[in-house]
Amino acid sequence: MATTEDQFPTKKDIAFRRELLSKHSQLMHMYLRHNSIKPAKEQFEIVKSLFNFLHNLGETMYFYTLEDFETDSKRFERM
């Protein structure tokens, strides 16, 4: 039987995922600036997963906001 400790991420886990989100969103935007669409889309899939996980926990990211996420989602839907 899973305990509540097993079900909820630790502060360390959340911090790690925030850092991953930061790095992958930076990579995604770098690829976009260089017009490398396929790698940008691949990075967005990683960003989307990390962002949704953190957002569902109620985490607020200042380096990659909900507005950024919505803009990128629309951008990649059109591509």
PDB file of C-alpha atoms in Angstrom:
ATOM      1  CA  MET A   1       0.000   0.000   0.000  1.00  0.00           C
ATOM      2  CA  ALA A   2       1.368   3.413  -0.968  1.00  0.00           C
ATOM      3  CA  THR A   3       1.848   5.944   1.766  1.00  0.00           C
ATOM      4  CA  THR A   4       1.180   9.639   1.344  1.00  0.00           C
ATOM      5  CA  GLU A   5       4.948  10.163   1.123  1.00  0.00           C
ATOM      6  CA  ASP A   6       4.983   7.937  -1.969  1.00  0.00           C
ATOM      7  CA  GLN A   7       2.117   9.825  -3.585  1.00  0.00           C
ATOM      8  CA  PHE A   8       3.309  13.404  -3.247  1.00  0.00           C
ATOM      9  CA  PRO A   9       6.546  14.759  -4.693  1.00  0.00           C
ATOM     10  CA  THR A  10       9.111  16.132  -2.292  1.00  0.00           C
ATOM     11  CA  LYS A  11      10.388  19.705  -2.360  1.00  0.00           C
ATOM     12  CA  LYS A  12      13.588  18.344  -3.873  1.00  0.00           C
ATOM     13  CA  ASP A  13      11.627  16.595  -6.642  1.00  0.00           C
ATOM     14  CA  ILE A  14       9.637  19.749  -7.373  1.00  0.00           C
ATOM     15  CA  ALA A  15      12.811  21.848  -7.501  1.00  0.00           C
ATOM     16  CA  PHE A  16      14.399  19.320  -9.869  1.00  0.00           C
ATOM     17  CA  ARG A  17      11.376  19.392 -12.193  1.00  0.00           C
ATOM     18  CA  ARG A  18      11.311  23.201 -12.111  1.00  0.00           C
ATOM     19  CA  GLU A  19      14.949  23.216 -13.204  1.00  0.00           C
ATOM     20  CA  LEU A  20      14.206  20.723 -15.975  1.00  0.00           C
ATOM     21  CA  LEU A  21      11.323  22.891 -17.153  1.00  0.00           C
ATOM     22  CA  SER A  22      13.596  25.919 -17.229  1.00  0.00           C
ATOM     23  CA  LYS A  23      16.283  24.147 -19.279  1.00  0.00           C
ATOM     24  CA  HIS A  24      13.891  22.510 -21.740  1.00  0.00           C
ATOM     25  CA  SER A  25      11.942  25.725 -22.298  1.00  0.00           C
ATOM     26  CA  GLN A  26      15.234  27.532 -22.987  1.00  0.00           C
ATOM     27  CA  LEU A  27      16.232  24.832 -25.475  1.00  0.00           C
ATOM     28  CA  MET A  28      12.823  24.993 -27.149  1.00  0.00           C
ATOM     29  CA  HIS A  29      13.059  28.758 -27.631  1.00  0.00           C
ATOM     30  CA  MET A  30      16.642  28.476 -28.878  1.00  0.00           C
ATOM     31  CA  TYR A  31      15.515  25.973 -31.519  1.00  0.00           C
ATOM     32  CA  LEU A  32      12.655  28.271 -32.506  1.00  0.00           C
ATOM     33  CA  ARG A  33      15.023  31.233 -32.876  1.00  0.00           C
ATOM     34  CA  HIS A  34      17.135  29.106 -35.216  1.00  0.00           C
ATOM     35  CA  ASN A  35      14.061  27.891 -37.102  1.00  0.00           C
ATOM     36  CA  SER A  36      14.623  24.262 -36.085  1.00  0.00           C
ATOM     37  CA  ILE A  37      11.002  23.240 -35.803  1.00  0.00           C
ATOM     38  CA  LYS A  38      11.294  19.482 -35.235  1.00  0.00           C
ATOM     39  CA  PRO A  39      13.646  19.711 -32.224  1.00  0.00           C
ATOM     40  CA  ALA A  40      11.558  22.604 -30.864  1.00  0.00           C
ATOM     41  CA  LYS A  41       8.439  20.432 -31.012  1.00  0.00           C
ATOM     42  CA  GLU A  42      10.267  17.614 -29.250  1.00  0.00           C
ATOM     43  CA  GLN A  43      11.314  19.988 -26.478  1.00  0.00           C
ATOM     44  CA  PHE A  44       7.764  21.318 -26.215  1.00  0.00           C
ATOM     45  CA  GLU A  45       6.467  17.805 -25.509  1.00  0.00           C
ATOM     46  CA  ILE A  46       8.867  17.620 -22.563  1.00  0.00           C
ATOM     47  CA  VAL A  47       7.951  21.155 -21.470  1.00  0.00           C
ATOM     48  CA  LYS A  48       4.248  20.347 -21.699  1.00  0.00           C
ATOM     49  CA  SER A  49       4.598  17.325 -19.431  1.00  0.00           C
ATOM     50  CA  LEU A  50       6.710  19.154 -16.851  1.00  0.00           C
ATOM     51  CA  PHE A  51       4.560  22.297 -16.934  1.00  0.00           C
ATOM     52  CA  ASN A  52       1.318  20.358 -16.472  1.00  0.00           C
ATOM     53  CA  PHE A  53       2.787  18.359 -13.590  1.00  0.00           C
ATOM     54  CA  LEU A  54       3.978  21.486 -11.757  1.00  0.00           C
ATOM     55  CA  HIS A  55       0.889  23.538 -12.611  1.00  0.00           C
ATOM     56  CA  ASN A  56      -1.373  20.776 -11.258  1.00  0.00           C
ATOM     57  CA  LEU A  57       0.539  20.949  -7.975  1.00  0.00           C
ATOM     58  CA  GLY A  58      -0.188  24.678  -7.810  1.00  0.00           C
ATOM     59  CA  GLU A  59       3.408  25.696  -8.518  1.00  0.00           C
ATOM     60  CA  THR A  60       3.946  29.131 -10.043  1.00  0.00           C
ATOM     61  CA  MET A  61       6.753  29.495 -12.530  1.00  0.00           C
ATOM     62  CA  TYR A  62       7.964  32.999 -13.246  1.00  0.00           C
ATOM     63  CA  PHE A  63      10.406  32.006 -15.986  1.00  0.00           C
ATOM     64  CA  TYR A  64       7.747  30.095 -17.963  1.00  0.00           C
ATOM     65  CA  THR A  65       4.249  31.326 -17.222  1.00  0.00           C
ATOM     66  CA  LEU A  66       0.806  29.999 -18.044  1.00  0.00           C
ATOM     67  CA  GLU A  67       0.609  32.640 -20.779  1.00  0.00           C
ATOM     68  CA  ASP A  68       3.907  31.388 -22.255  1.00  0.00           C
ATOM     69  CA  PHE A  69       2.571  27.847 -22.182  1.00  0.00           C
ATOM     70  CA  GLU A  70      -0.696  28.808 -23.884  1.00  0.00           C
ATOM     71  CA  THR A  71       1.169  30.795 -26.573  1.00  0.00           C
ATOM     72  CA  ASP A  72       3.548  27.906 -27.253  1.00  0.00           C
ATOM     73  CA  SER A  73       0.662  25.421 -27.327  1.00  0.00           C
ATOM     74  CA  LYS A  74      -1.086  27.456 -30.018  1.00  0.00           C
ATOM     75  CA  ARG A  75       2.161  27.895 -31.943  1.00  0.00           C
ATOM     76  CA  PHE A  76       2.847  24.160 -32.068  1.00  0.00           C
ATOM     77  CA  GLU A  77      -0.763  23.305 -32.952  1.00  0.00           C
ATOM     78  CA  ARG A  78      -0.352  25.349 -36.137  1.00  0.00           C
ATOM     79  CA  MET A  79       2.950  23.680 -37.090  1.00  0.00           C
TER      80      MET A  79
END
